Amino acid sequence: MDKWTPSLVEARLAEAAFVLKRLPEPRRQGYFSTWPEIIHSFADKVGQEPKPMRVLPSPQAISRMEETLTWTACLDPVDGKIVWMRAHGERWKTICWTVGLQRSAAHQHWLYGLCVISLRLNRRRFNRNLSKRKVIELAGGA
């Protein structure tokens, strides 16, 4: 990618969160069953709820997700938490309760986090002493 914007970073983080949800649950080593697998007849399946089909992510999606997981390491813990909660589709009300900020402050922290990530991906240097508003303007996220 030649030019990262905060909206592209947001889309990539949302894709990474979606891939994480679709990955299979890890299995513990050493636990197994010696019982044969039960084969259900049609009459047994009549009253059962259908199991949802689980589509596994592609290897390219997993590679992009692994790359994306490292992006929030440069953020403050509060900003990183807000960015990941928003990527997972959490509502602003839940995010505000979790981090203890008002809606407008949480939104500014989220936008600041996306802008810092996009500036780092574009390899643009910026002063960490700048205000959140100046960093957002510098990245074009306003």
MMTF fields as JSON, N, C-alpha, C and O atoms, coordinates in Angstrom:
{
  "mmtfVersion": "1.0.0",
  "mmtfProducer": "UNKNOWN",
  "numBonds": 567,
  "numAtoms": 568,
  "numGroups": 142,
  "numChains": 1,
  "numModels": 1,
  "chainsPerModel": [1],
  "groupsPerChain": [142],
  "chainIdList": ["A"],
  "bondAtomList": [4, 2, 8, 6, 12, 10, 16, 14, 20, 18, 24, 22, 28, 26, 32, 30, 36, 34, 40, 38, 44, 42, 48, 46, 52, 50, 56, 54, 60, 58, 64, 62, 68, 66, 72, 70, 76, 74, 80, 78, 84, 82, 88, 86, 92, 90, 96, 94, 100, 98, 104, 102, 108, 106, 112, 110, 116, 114, 120, 118, 124, 122, 128, 126, 132, 130, 136, 134, 140, 138, 144, 142, 148, 146, 152, 150, 156, 154, 160, 158, 164, 162, 168, 166, 172, 170, 176, 174, 180, 178, 184, 182, 188, 186, 192, 190, 196, 194, 200, 198, 204, 202, 208, 206, 212, 210, 216, 214, 220, 218, 224, 222, 228, 226, 232, 230, 236, 234, 240, 238, 244, 242, 248, 246, 252, 250, 256, 254, 260, 258, 264, 262, 268, 266, 272, 270, 276, 274, 280, 278, 284, 282, 288, 286, 292, 290, 296, 294, 300, 298, 304, 302, 308, 306, 312, 310, 316, 314, 320, 318, 324, 322, 328, 326, 332, 330, 336, 334, 340, 338, 344, 342, 348, 346, 352, 350, 356, 354, 360, 358, 364, 362, 368, 366, 372, 370, 376, 374, 380, 378, 384, 382, 388, 386, 392, 390, 396, 394, 400, 398, 404, 402, 408, 406, 412, 410, 416, 414, 420, 418, 424, 422, 428, 426, 432, 430, 436, 434, 440, 438, 444, 442, 448, 446, 452, 450, 456, 454, 460, 458, 464, 462, 468, 466, 472, 470, 476, 474, 480, 478, 484, 482, 488, 486, 492, 490, 496, 494, 500, 498, 504, 502, 508, 506, 512, 510, 516, 514, 520, 518, 524, 522, 528, 526, 532, 530, 536, 534, 540, 538, 544, 542, 548, 546, 552, 550, 556, 554, 560, 558, 564, 562],
  "bondOrderList": [1, 1, 1, 1, 1, 1, 1, 1, 1, 1, 1, 1, 1, 1, 1, 1, 1, 1, 1, 1, 1, 1, 1, 1, 1, 1, 1, 1, 1, 1, 1, 1, 1, 1, 1, 1, 1, 1, 1, 1, 1, 1, 1, 1, 1, 1, 1, 1, 1, 1, 1, 1, 1, 1, 1, 1, 1, 1, 1, 1, 1, 1, 1, 1, 1, 1, 1, 1, 1, 1, 1, 1, 1, 1, 1, 1, 1, 1, 1, 1, 1, 1, 1, 1, 1, 1, 1, 1, 1, 1, 1, 1, 1, 1, 1, 1, 1, 1, 1, 1, 1, 1, 1, 1, 1, 1, 1, 1, 1, 1, 1, 1, 1, 1, 1, 1, 1, 1, 1, 1, 1, 1, 1, 1, 1, 1, 1, 1, 1, 1, 1, 1, 1, 1, 1, 1, 1, 1, 1, 1, 1],
  "groupList": [{"groupName": "MET", "atomNameList": ["N", "CA", "C", "O"], "elementList": ["N", "C", "C", "O"], "formalChargeList": [0, 0, 0, 0], "bondAtomList": [1, 0, 2, 1, 3, 2], "bondOrderList": [1, 1, 2], "singleLetterCode": "M", "chemCompType": "L-PEPTIDE LINKING"}, {"groupName": "ASP", "atomNameList": ["N", "CA", "C", "O"], "elementList": ["N", "C", "C", "O"], "formalChargeList": [0, 0, 0, 0], "bondAtomList": [1, 0, 2, 1, 3, 2], "bondOrderList": [1, 1, 2], "singleLetterCode": "D", "chemCompType": "L-PEPTIDE LINKING"}, {"groupName": "LYS", "atomNameList": ["N", "CA", "C", "O"], "elementList": ["N", "C", "C", "O"], "formalChargeList": [0, 0, 0, 0], "bondAtomList": [1, 0, 2, 1, 3, 2], "bondOrderList": [1, 1, 2], "singleLetterCode": "K", "chemCompType": "L-PEPTIDE LINKING"}, {"groupName": "TRP", "atomNameList": ["N", "CA", "C", "O"], "elementList": ["N", "C", "C", "O"], "formalChargeList": [0, 0, 0, 0], "bondAtomList": [1, 0, 2, 1, 3, 2], "bondOrderList": [1, 1, 2], "singleLetterCode": "W", "chemCompType": "L-PEPTIDE LINKING"}, {"groupName": "THR", "atomNameList": ["N", "CA", "C", "O"], "elementList": ["N", "C", "C", "O"], "formalChargeList": [0, 0, 0, 0], "bondAtomList": [1, 0, 2, 1, 3, 2], "bondOrderList": [1, 1, 2], "singleLetterCode": "T", "chemCompType": "L-PEPTIDE LINKING"}, {"groupName": "PRO", "atomNameList": ["N", "CA", "C", "O"], "elementList": ["N", "C", "C", "O"], "formalChargeList": [0, 0, 0, 0], "bondAtomList": [1, 0, 2, 1, 3, 2], "bondOrderList": [1, 1, 2], "singleLetterCode": "P", "chemCompType": "L-PEPTIDE LINKING"}, {"groupName": "SER", "atomNameList": ["N", "CA", "C", "O"], "elementList": ["N", "C", "C", "O"], "formalChargeList": [0, 0, 0, 0], "bondAtomList": [1, 0, 2, 1, 3, 2], "bondOrderList": [1, 1, 2], "singleLetterCode": "S", "chemCompType": "L-PEPTIDE LINKING"}, {"groupName": "LEU", "atomNameList": ["N", "CA", "C", "O"], "elementList": ["N", "C", "C", "O"], "formalChargeList": [0, 0, 0, 0], "bondAtomList": [1, 0, 2, 1, 3, 2], "bondOrderList": [1, 1, 2], "singleLetterCode": "L", "chemCompType": "L-PEPTIDE LINKING"}, {"groupName": "VAL", "atomNameList": ["N", "CA", "C", "O"], "elementList": ["N", "C", "C", "O"], "formalChargeList": [0, 0, 0, 0], "bondAtomList": [1, 0, 2, 1, 3, 2], "bondOrderList": [1, 1, 2], "singleLetterCode": "V", "chemCompType": "L-PEPTIDE LINKING"}, {"groupName": "GLU", "atomNameList": ["N", "CA", "C", "O"], "elementList": ["N", "C", "C", "O"], "formalChargeList": [0, 0, 0, 0], "bondAtomList": [1, 0, 2, 1, 3, 2], "bondOrderList": [1, 1, 2], "singleLetterCode": "E", "chemCompType": "L-PEPTIDE LINKING"}, {"groupName": "ALA", "atomNameList": ["N", "CA", "C", "O"], "elementList": ["N", "C", "C", "O"], "formalChargeList": [0, 0, 0, 0], "bondAtomList": [1, 0, 2, 1, 3, 2], "bondOrderList": [1, 1, 2], "singleLetterCode": "A", "chemCompType": "L-PEPTIDE LINKING"}, {"groupName": "ARG", "atomNameList": ["N", "CA", "C", "O"], "elementList": ["N", "C", "C", "O"], "formalChargeList": [0, 0, 0, 0], "bondAtomList": [1, 0, 2, 1, 3, 2], "bondOrderList": [1, 1, 2], "singleLetterCode": "R", "chemCompType": "L-PEPTIDE LINKING"}, {"groupName": "PHE", "atomNameList": ["N", "CA", "C", "O"], "elementList": ["N", "C", "C", "O"], "formalChargeList": [0, 0, 0, 0], "bondAtomList": [1, 0, 2, 1, 3, 2], "bondOrderList": [1, 1, 2], "singleLetterCode": "F", "chemCompType": "L-PEPTIDE LINKING"}, {"groupName": "GLN", "atomNameList": ["N", "CA", "C", "O"], "elementList": ["N", "C", "C", "O"], "formalChargeList": [0, 0, 0, 0], "bondAtomList": [1, 0, 2, 1, 3, 2], "bondOrderList": [1, 1, 2], "singleLetterCode": "Q", "chemCompType": "L-PEPTIDE LINKING"}, {"groupName": "GLY", "atomNameList": ["N", "CA", "C", "O"], "elementList": ["N", "C", "C", "O"], "formalChargeList": [0, 0, 0, 0], "bondAtomList": [1, 0, 2, 1, 3, 2], "bondOrderList": [1, 1, 2], "singleLetterCode": "G", "chemCompType": "PEPTIDE LINKING"}, {"groupName": "TYR", "atomNameList": ["N", "CA", "C", "O"], "elementList": ["N", "C", "C", "O"], "formalChargeList": [0, 0, 0, 0], "bondAtomList": [1, 0, 2, 1, 3, 2], "bondOrderList": [1, 1, 2], "singleLetterCode": "Y", "chemCompType": "L-PEPTIDE LINKING"}, {"groupName": "ILE", "atomNameList": ["N", "CA", "C", "O"], "elementList": ["N", "C", "C", "O"], "formalChargeList": [0, 0, 0, 0], "bondAtomList": [1, 0, 2, 1, 3, 2], "bondOrderList": [1, 1, 2], "singleLetterCode": "I", "chemCompType": "L-PEPTIDE LINKING"}, {"groupName": "HIS", "atomNameList": ["N", "CA", "C", "O"], "elementList": ["N", "C", "C", "O"], "formalChargeList": [0, 0, 0, 0], "bondAtomList": [1, 0, 2, 1, 3, 2], "bondOrderList": [1, 1, 2], "singleLetterCode": "H", "chemCompType": "L-PEPTIDE LINKING"}, {"groupName": "CYS", "atomNameList": ["N", "CA", "C", "O"], "elementList": ["N", "C", "C", "O"], "formalChargeList": [0, 0, 0, 0], "bondAtomList": [1, 0, 2, 1, 3, 2], "bondOrderList": [1, 1, 2], "singleLetterCode": "C", "chemCompType": "L-PEPTIDE LINKING"}, {"groupName": "ASN", "atomNameList": ["N", "CA", "C", "O"], "elementList": ["N", "C", "C", "O"], "formalChargeList": [0, 0, 0, 0], "bondAtomList": [1, 0, 2, 1, 3, 2], "bondOrderList": [1, 1, 2], "singleLetterCode": "N", "chemCompType": "L-PEPTIDE LINKING"}],
  "groupTypeList": [0, 1, 2, 3, 4, 5, 6, 7, 8, 9, 10, 11, 7, 10, 9, 10, 10, 12, 8, 7, 2, 11, 7, 5, 9, 5, 11, 11, 13, 14, 15, 12, 6, 4, 3, 5, 9, 16, 16, 17, 6, 12, 10, 1, 2, 8, 14, 13, 9, 5, 2, 5, 0, 11, 8, 7, 5, 6, 5, 13, 10, 16, 6, 11, 0, 9, 9, 4, 7, 4, 3, 4, 10, 18, 7, 1, 5, 8, 1, 14, 2, 16, 8, 3, 0, 11, 10, 17, 14, 9, 11, 3, 2, 4, 16, 18, 3, 4, 8, 14, 7, 13, 11, 6, 10, 10, 17, 13, 17, 3, 7, 15, 14, 7, 18, 8, 16, 6, 7, 11, 7, 19, 11, 11, 11, 12, 19, 11, 19, 7, 6, 2, 11, 2, 8, 16, 9, 7, 10, 14, 14, 10],
  "groupIdList": [1, 2, 3, 4, 5, 6, 7, 8, 9, 10, 11, 12, 13, 14, 15, 16, 17, 18, 19, 20, 21, 22, 23, 24, 25, 26, 27, 28, 29, 30, 31, 32, 33, 34, 35, 36, 37, 38, 39, 40, 41, 42, 43, 44, 45, 46, 47, 48, 49, 50, 51, 52, 53, 54, 55, 56, 57, 58, 59, 60, 61, 62, 63, 64, 65, 66, 67, 68, 69, 70, 71, 72, 73, 74, 75, 76, 77, 78, 79, 80, 81, 82, 83, 84, 85, 86, 87, 88, 89, 90, 91, 92, 93, 94, 95, 96, 97, 98, 99, 100, 101, 102, 103, 104, 105, 106, 107, 108, 109, 110, 111, 112, 113, 114, 115, 116, 117, 118, 119, 120, 121, 122, 123, 124, 125, 126, 127, 128, 129, 130, 131, 132, 133, 134, 135, 136, 137, 138, 139, 140, 141, 142],
  "secStructList": [7, 7, 7, 7, 7, 2, 2, 2, 2, 2, 2, 2, 2, 2, 2, 2, 2, 2, 2, 2, 2, 2, 1, 7, 7, 7, 7, 7, 6, 6, 7, 7, 7, 7, 1, 7, 7, 7, 7, 7, 7, 2, 2, 2, 2, 6, 6, 1, 7, 7, 7, 7, 7, 7, 7, 7, 7, 7, 2, 2, 2, 2, 2, 2, 2, 2, 2, 2, 2, 6, 4, 4, 4, 4, 1, 7, 2, 2, 2, 2, 2, 2, 2, 2, 2, 2, 2, 6, 6, 7, 7, 2, 2, 2, 2, 2, 2, 2, 2, 6, 7, 7, 2, 2, 2, 2, 2, 2, 2, 2, 2, 2, 2, 2, 2, 2, 2, 2, 2, 2, 2, 6, 6, 7, 7, 7, 7, 6, 6, 1, 7, 2, 2, 2, 2, 2, 2, 2, 2, 6, 7, 7],
  "xCoordList": [0.849, 0.0, 0.9, 1.81, 0.647, 1.521, 1.07, 1.922, -0.2, -0.676, -1.766, -2.872, -1.456, -2.426, -3.19, -2.604, -4.511, -5.365, -6.025, -6.062, -6.55, -7.236, -8.418, -8.69, -9.116, -10.24, -9.758, -10.409, -8.608, -8.042, -7.549, -7.697, -6.962, -6.509, -7.706, -7.65, -8.784, -9.997, -10.554, -10.954, -10.578, -11.087, -10.206, -10.72, -8.88, -7.979, -8.126, -8.079, -8.307, -8.515, -9.831, -9.904, -10.866, -12.155, -12.037, -12.617, -11.275, -11.058, -10.292, -10.605, -9.297, -8.509, -9.381, -9.252, -10.262, -11.168, -12.119, -12.419, -12.599, -13.503, -12.787, -13.367, -11.528, -10.74, -10.497, -10.566, -10.216, -10.018, -11.257, -11.151, -12.436, -13.68, -13.881, -14.448, -13.419, -13.639, -12.619, -12.826, -11.525, -10.516, -11.072, -11.858, -10.675, -11.173, -10.618, -9.546, -11.369, -10.938, -9.698, -9.615, -8.746, -7.561, -7.931, -8.744, -7.339, -7.601, -6.459, -5.299, -6.789, -5.751, -5.089, -5.746, -3.806, -3.056, -3.216, -3.217, -3.349, -3.393, -4.791, -4.943, -5.829, -7.192, -7.839, -7.872, -8.346, -9.025, -10.047, -10.021, -10.931, -11.978, -11.764, -11.448, -11.938, -11.813, -13.167, -13.255, -14.23, -15.562, -15.7, -15.152, -16.429, -16.657, -17.582, -18.385, -17.461, -18.303, -19.75, -20.001, -20.679, -22.095, -22.642, -22.464, -23.304, -23.926, -25.43, -26.088, -25.963, -27.372, -28.191, -27.786, -29.347, -30.256, -31.119, -31.047, -31.931, -32.785, -33.783, -34.058, -34.32, -35.294, -34.664, -35.341, -33.375, -32.693, -32.483, -32.485, -32.304, -31.998, -33.224, -33.084, -34.422, -35.63, -35.812, -36.09, -35.675, -35.911, -34.708, -34.822, -33.562, -32.34, -32.219, -32.731, -31.531, -31.207, -30.044, -29.122, -30.073, -28.936, -27.695, -27.772, -26.566, -25.302, -24.884, -24.957, -24.444, -24.005, -22.72, -21.812, -22.674, -21.496, -20.381, -20.607, -19.218, -18.086, -17.119, -16.521, -16.978, -16.073, -14.738, -14.67, -13.701, -12.372, -11.781, -12.011, -11.018, -10.411, -9.284, -8.685, -9.019, -7.955, -6.581, -6.47, -5.544, -4.193, -3.75, -3.019, -4.192, -3.831, -4.492, -3.874, -5.752, -6.447, -5.78, -5.687, -5.321, -4.629, -3.303, -2.929, -2.587, -1.316, -1.547, -0.8, -2.596, -2.918, -3.317, -2.968, -4.051, -4.464, -3.247, -3.174, -2.297, -1.093, -0.284, 0.274, -0.22, 0.469, -0.258, 0.38, -1.57, -2.384, -2.318, -2.45, -2.121, -2.09, -0.952, -1.049, 0.102, 1.244, 1.065, 1.851, 0.065, -0.083, -0.4, 0.015, -1.113, -1.528, -0.449, -0.667, 0.688, 1.762, 2.319, 2.826, 2.238, 2.782, 1.811, 2.17, 0.598, -0.419, -0.404, 0.111, -0.981, -1.22, -2.216, -3.021, -2.188, -3.109, -4.586, -5.363, -4.972, -6.386, -6.75, -7.807, -5.881, -6.15, -6.215, -7.098, -5.285, -5.292, -6.542, -7.094, -6.996, -8.209, -9.431, -10.278, -9.514, -10.638, -10.619, -11.659, -9.438, -9.325, -9.758, -10.497, -9.296, -9.66, -11.124, -11.771, -11.654, -13.071, -13.943, -14.95, -13.567, -14.33, -14.19, -15.148, -13.005, -12.797, -13.652, -14.101, -13.879, -14.718, -16.207, -17.041, -16.552, -17.937, -18.668, -19.898, -17.929, -18.572, -19.245, -18.786, -20.338, -21.039, -20.261, -19.513, -20.446, -19.729, -20.09, -19.244, -21.322, -21.741, -20.93, -20.488, -20.736, -19.938, -18.48, -17.841, -17.964, -16.575, -16.39, -15.416, -17.32, -17.216, -17.271, -16.536, -18.123, -18.19, -16.881, -16.411, -16.293, -15.082, -13.875, -13.127, -13.685, -12.493, -12.725, -11.768, -13.975, -14.272, -14.142, -13.736, -14.487, -14.44, -15.817, -16.667, -16.024, -17.252, -17.177, -16.109, -18.316, -18.41, -17.482, -16.778, -17.475, -16.644, -15.152, -14.363, -14.764, -13.358, -12.94, -11.839, -13.814, -13.492, -13.362, -12.482, -14.237, -14.157, -12.858, -12.246, -12.427, -11.168, -9.97, -9.028, -9.99, -8.912, -8.87, -7.791, -10.041, -10.128, -9.554, -8.744, -9.992, -9.514, -8.01, -7.293, -7.537, -6.113, -5.323, -4.269, -5.825, -5.149, -5.045, -3.998, -6.134, -6.103, -5.107, -4.397, -5.052, -4.142, -2.682, -1.824, -2.394, -1.021, -0.587, 0.539, -1.472, -1.143, -0.895, 0.07, -1.771, -1.593, -0.309, 0.364, 0.042, 1.299, 2.501, 3.464, 2.455, 3.581, 3.689, 4.794, 2.549, 2.594, 3.112, 3.753, 2.832, 3.341, 4.774, 5.355, 5.351, 6.705, 6.902, 7.948, 5.884, 5.975, 6.316, 5.706, 7.29, 7.683, 6.786, 6.403, 6.464, 5.703, 6.113, 6.569, 5.944, 6.323, 5.244, 4.065, 5.644, 4.677, 4.091, 3.107, 4.701, 4.189, 3.074, 2.491, 2.772, 1.671, 0.344, 0.209, -0.615, -1.933, -2.624, -2.247, -3.633, -4.386, -5.012, -5.018, -5.531, -6.169, -5.164, -5.5, -3.922, -2.896, -2.474, -2.249, -2.369, -1.997, -3.098, -2.813, -4.359, -5.492, -5.473, -5.71, -5.192, -5.11, -3.928, -4.033, -2.809, -1.61, -1.861, -1.376, -2.623, -2.897, -4.068, -4.303, -4.793, -5.942, -7.153, -7.991, -7.266, -8.4, -9.572, -10.599, -9.453, -10.532, -11.641, -12.626],
  "yCoordList": [-1.167, 0.0, 1.236, 1.342, 2.168, 3.321, 4.492, 5.263, 4.666, 5.79, 5.295, 4.976, 5.233, 4.789, 5.994, 7.027, 5.844, 6.862, 6.259, 5.036, 7.099, 6.549, 5.636, 4.679, 5.917, 5.059, 3.688, 2.676, 3.653, 2.366, 1.567, 0.346, 2.262, 1.596, 1.018, -0.102, 1.787, 1.314, 0.063, -0.889, 0.071, -1.095, -2.319, -3.426, -2.132, -3.256, -3.812, -5.027, -2.932, -3.391, -4.147, -5.141, -3.68, -4.381, -5.758, -6.73, -5.838, -7.136, -8.079, -9.267, -7.556, -8.388, -8.905, -10.06, -8.06, -8.496, -9.569, -10.523, -9.42, -10.414, -11.745, -12.805, -11.696, -12.925, -13.604, -14.829, -12.822, -13.404, -14.145, -15.189, -13.593, -14.256, -15.578, -16.522, -15.643, -16.845, -17.946, -19.069, -17.651, -18.687, -19.777, -19.483, -21.03, -22.106, -21.981, -21.417, -22.516, -22.5, -23.386, -24.448, -22.958, -23.807, -25.049, -24.987, -26.153, -27.406, -27.71, -27.423, -28.286, -28.653, -29.954, -30.896, -29.977, -31.16, -32.229, -31.921, -33.46, -34.566, -35.034, -36.098, -34.256, -34.656, -35.206, -34.542, -36.415, -37.004, -38.005, -38.401, -38.397, -39.333, -40.647, -40.657, -41.753, -43.061, -43.596, -44.666, -42.83, -43.251, -43.053, -42.098, -43.947, -43.747, -42.552, -42.208, -41.931, -40.777, -41.239, -42.245, -40.516, -40.884, -40.448, -39.301, -41.365, -41.067, -40.943, -41.911, -39.737, -39.48, -39.843, -39.582, -40.448, -40.735, -39.501, -38.507, -39.584, -38.456, -38.162, -36.997, -39.18, -38.993, -38.29, -37.538, -38.533, -37.857, -36.371, -35.548, -36.033, -34.658, -33.774, -32.561, -34.351, -33.574, -32.43, -31.311, -32.648, -31.612, -30.766, -29.842, -31.045, -30.319, -29.012, -28.872, -28.077, -26.823, -27.083, -27.824, -26.487, -26.69, -25.983, -24.877, -26.629, -26.025, -25.01, -25.294, -23.817, -22.836, -23.298, -23.837, -23.071, -23.463, -22.448, -21.242, -22.915, -22.045, -22.024, -23.041, -20.85, -20.686, -20.185, -19.132, -20.933, -20.559, -19.47, -19.467, -18.544, -17.48, -18.023, -19.058, -17.299, -17.709, -17.418, -16.601, -18.087, -17.816, -16.364, -15.82, -15.728, -14.322, -13.432, -12.484, -13.731, -12.951, -13.122, -12.169, -14.328, -14.57, -13.819, -13.276, -13.776, -13.038, -11.544, -10.897, -10.99, -9.576, -9.305, -8.264, -10.242, -10.092, -10.088, -9.272, -10.982, -11.035, -9.746, -9.265, -9.193, -7.923, -6.8, -5.937, -6.81, -5.759, -5.813, -4.775, -6.979, -7.101, -6.296, -5.909, -6.043, -5.317, -3.8, -3.067, -3.321, -1.887, -1.105, 0.048, -1.686, -0.931, -0.902, -0.317, -1.507, -1.513, -0.117, 0.156, 0.766, 2.116, 3.071, 4.216, 2.625, 3.498, 3.406, 2.449, 4.424, 4.365, 3.25, 2.925, 2.647, 1.537, 1.894, 1.078, 3.097, 3.495, 3.623, 3.155, 4.254, 4.416, 3.065, 2.834, 2.175, 0.848, 0.07, -0.631, 0.182, -0.524, 0.007, -0.766, 1.329, 1.927, 1.51, 1.172, 1.533, 1.165, -0.282, -0.571, -1.207, -2.612, -2.876, -3.679, -2.211, -2.406, -1.917, -2.546, -0.807, -0.286, -1.203, -1.386, -1.781, -2.708, -3.958, -4.543, -4.37, -5.541, -5.214, -6.102, -3.951, -3.575, -3.215, -3.211, -2.915, -2.529, -1.172, -0.321, -0.982, 0.294, 1.312, 0.954, 2.587, 3.645, 3.666, 3.985, 3.336, 3.345, 2.34, 2.646, 1.15, 0.125, 0.552, 0.339, 1.15, 1.612, 2.686, 2.658, 3.623, 4.706, 4.158, 4.629, 3.179, 2.568, 1.866, 1.938, 1.19, 0.41, 1.294, 1.022, 2.353, 3.185, 4.389, 5.054, 4.682, 5.779, 7.16, 8.109, 7.277, 8.567, 8.911, 8.038, 10.203, 10.61, 10.233, 9.9, 10.288, 9.865, 10.687, 10.123, 11.995, 12.838, 12.599, 12.576, 12.423, 12.154, 10.787, 10.637, 9.776, 8.437, 8.463, 7.808, 9.219, 9.318, 9.988, 9.577, 11.028, 11.695, 10.774, 10.783, 9.984, 9.016, 7.968, 7.571, 7.525, 6.535, 7.103, 6.462, 8.327, 8.952, 9.241, 9.085, 9.655, 9.893, 8.594, 8.601, 7.483, 6.197, 5.779, 5.302, 5.957, 5.618, 6.502, 6.027, 7.783, 8.712, 8.397, 8.479, 8.04, 7.681, 6.431, 6.362, 5.457, 4.238, 4.565, 4.079, 5.396, 5.717, 6.511, 6.306, 7.416, 8.153, 7.22, 7.365, 6.277, 5.33, 4.421, 4.117, 3.988, 3.126, 3.889, 3.306, 5.191, 6.022, 6.482, 7.18, 6.092, 6.445, 7.957, 8.479, 8.644, 10.084, 10.349, 9.783, 11.208, 11.556, 12.684, 13.584, 12.609, 13.681, 13.749, 12.764, 14.908, 15.14, 14.565, 14.881, 13.723, 13.118, 14.147, 13.866, 15.351, 16.391, 17.207, 18.075, 16.94, 17.644, 17.241, 16.146, 18.129, 17.81, 16.787, 16.597, 16.138, 15.138, 15.773, 15.168, 16.975, 17.669, 17.923, 17.748, 18.336, 18.611, 17.32, 17.327, 16.215, 14.938, 14.481, 13.962, 14.672, 14.291, 15.132, 14.606, 16.438, 17.296, 16.909, 16.943, 16.542, 16.149, 14.89, 14.775, 13.949, 12.696, 12.821, 11.917, 13.914, 14.076, 13.305, 12.924, 13.065, 12.301, 13.153, 12.618, 14.479, 15.369, 15.44, 16.147],
  "zCoordList": [0.0, 0.0, 0.0, 0.822, -0.917, -1.019, -0.156, 0.287, 0.102, 0.906, 1.849, 1.413, 3.122, 4.128, 4.652, 4.976, 4.73, 5.325, 6.558, 6.698, 7.46, 8.634, 8.28, 9.005, 7.188, 6.805, 6.319, 6.578, 5.61, 5.192, 6.395, 6.44, 7.37, 8.594, 9.342, 9.85, 9.403, 10.072, 9.389, 10.059, 8.06, 7.325, 7.562, 7.722, 7.585, 7.804, 9.218, 9.41, 10.217, 11.589, 11.729, 12.451, 11.043, 11.085, 10.434, 10.918, 9.325, 8.676, 9.601, 9.675, 10.302, 11.224, 12.362, 12.768, 12.876, 13.951, 13.441, 14.159, 12.202, 11.622, 11.412, 11.645, 10.971, 10.781, 12.127, 12.223, 13.162, 14.492, 14.985, 15.629, 14.677, 15.085, 14.342, 14.893, 13.094, 12.289, 12.499, 12.04, 13.179, 13.408, 14.321, 15.222, 14.1, 14.968, 16.382, 16.602, 17.323, 18.719, 18.877, 18.261, 19.689, 19.9, 20.7, 21.622, 20.343, 21.045, 21.994, 21.698, 23.126, 24.085, 23.655, 23.212, 23.796, 23.433, 24.514, 25.706, 24.096, 25.04, 25.404, 26.005, 25.051, 25.351, 24.084, 23.048, 24.185, 23.045, 23.566, 24.731, 22.69, 23.065, 22.325, 21.136, 23.04, 22.405, 21.952, 21.35, 22.251, 21.815, 20.32, 19.769, 19.65, 18.213, 17.99, 18.857, 16.833, 16.525, 16.331, 15.667, 16.9, 16.83, 15.476, 15.064, 14.796, 13.515, 13.764, 14.146, 13.543, 13.789, 12.556, 11.423, 12.797, 11.694, 11.427, 12.151, 10.381, 10.032, 11.147, 11.433, 11.77, 12.84, 14.05, 14.75, 14.294, 15.393, 15.103, 16.019, 13.833, 13.463, 13.289, 13.13, 13.316, 13.041, 14.035, 13.606, 15.302, 16.289, 16.626, 17.431, 16.045, 16.403, 15.619, 14.509, 16.235, 15.55, 14.598, 14.94, 13.413, 12.507, 13.032, 13.566, 12.873, 13.284, 12.222, 11.027, 12.66, 11.668, 10.985, 11.618, 9.682, 8.925, 9.19, 9.096, 9.508, 9.833, 8.656, 8.305, 8.057, 6.928, 7.469, 8.104, 7.217, 7.692, 6.802, 5.593, 7.391, 6.584, 5.711, 6.003, 4.641, 3.723, 4.343, 5.256, 3.845, 4.369, 4.166, 4.994, 3.062, 2.839, 3.891, 4.377, 4.249, 5.267, 6.629, 7.402, 6.92, 8.194, 8.221, 9.261, 7.103, 7.041, 7.254, 7.988, 6.606, 6.81, 8.252, 8.808, 8.868, 10.261, 11.181, 12.1, 10.948, 11.776, 11.653, 12.639, 10.455, 10.269, 11.009, 11.611, 10.964, 11.58, 13.101, 13.75, 13.685, 15.139, 15.77, 16.935, 15.036, 15.583, 15.514, 16.113, 14.808, 14.585, 15.854, 15.973, 16.795, 17.976, 19.056, 20.117, 18.819, 19.824, 20.069, 21.158, 19.09, 19.239, 19.926, 20.201, 20.206, 20.808, 22.327, 22.905, 22.959, 24.394, 24.671, 23.798, 25.87, 26.152, 25.972, 25.477, 26.367, 26.231, 24.761, 24.337, 23.984, 22.556, 21.853, 21.027, 22.179, 21.565, 21.916, 21.068, 23.155, 23.567, 22.818, 22.371, 22.687, 21.971, 20.505, 19.942, 19.883, 18.467, 18.247, 17.306, 19.124, 18.937, 19.261, 18.588, 20.283, 20.594, 19.45, 19.123, 18.844, 17.711, 16.499, 15.748, 16.303, 15.181, 15.35, 14.365, 16.599, 16.858, 16.779, 16.956, 16.514, 16.334, 17.621, 17.653, 18.673, 19.933, 19.776, 19.014, 20.507, 20.481, 21.299, 22.21, 20.964, 21.667, 23.144, 23.98, 23.476, 24.876, 25.69, 26.798, 25.146, 25.818, 25.931, 26.961, 24.879, 24.9, 25.972, 26.725, 26.034, 27.021, 28.442, 29.31, 28.696, 30.019, 30.356, 31.491, 29.38, 29.619, 29.926, 30.866, 29.135, 29.308, 30.206, 30.602, 30.534, 31.446, 30.825, 31.496, 29.543, 28.861, 28.308, 28.136, 28.031, 27.371, 25.902, 25.389, 25.234, 23.843, 22.944, 22.105, 23.11, 22.246, 22.496, 21.551, 23.75, 24.064, 23.546, 23.016, 23.693, 23.187, 21.669, 21.11, 20.994, 19.536, 19.108, 18.123, 19.847, 19.512, 19.746, 18.954, 20.815, 21.065, 19.945, 19.504, 19.49, 18.411, 17.116, 16.446, 16.772, 15.545, 15.631, 14.643, 16.792, 17.008, 16.817, 16.181, 17.362, 17.205, 15.748, 15.312, 14.986, 13.56, 12.813, 11.926, 13.168, 12.494, 12.821, 11.942, 14.064, 14.433, 13.663, 13.17, 13.564, 12.823, 11.353, 10.763, 10.754, 9.331, 9.096, 8.085, 10.015, 9.862, 9.969, 9.217, 10.883, 11.024, 9.798, 9.348, 9.256, 8.072, 6.849, 5.975, 6.794, 5.702, 5.95, 5.119, 7.099, 7.495, 7.56, 7.175, 8.052, 8.259, 9.709, 10.616, 9.919, 11.282, 11.786, 11.038, 13.071, 13.704, 15.164, 15.745, 15.734, 17.115, 18.029, 17.874, 18.979, 19.904, 20.872, 21.556, 20.932, 21.814, 21.175, 21.826, 19.908, 19.253, 19.888, 20.433, 19.811, 20.351, 19.455, 18.299, 20.007, 19.24, 17.998, 16.925, 18.14, 17.013, 15.889, 14.718, 16.227, 15.214, 14.492, 13.282, 15.243, 14.616, 13.669, 12.589, 14.067, 13.21, 11.928, 10.84, 12.051, 10.864, 9.986, 8.76, 10.597, 9.856, 9.021, 7.896, 9.585, 8.877, 7.905, 7.103, 7.966, 7.078, 7.541, 6.724, 8.834, 9.357, 9.77, 10.189, 9.665, 10.093, 9.08, 9.29]
}
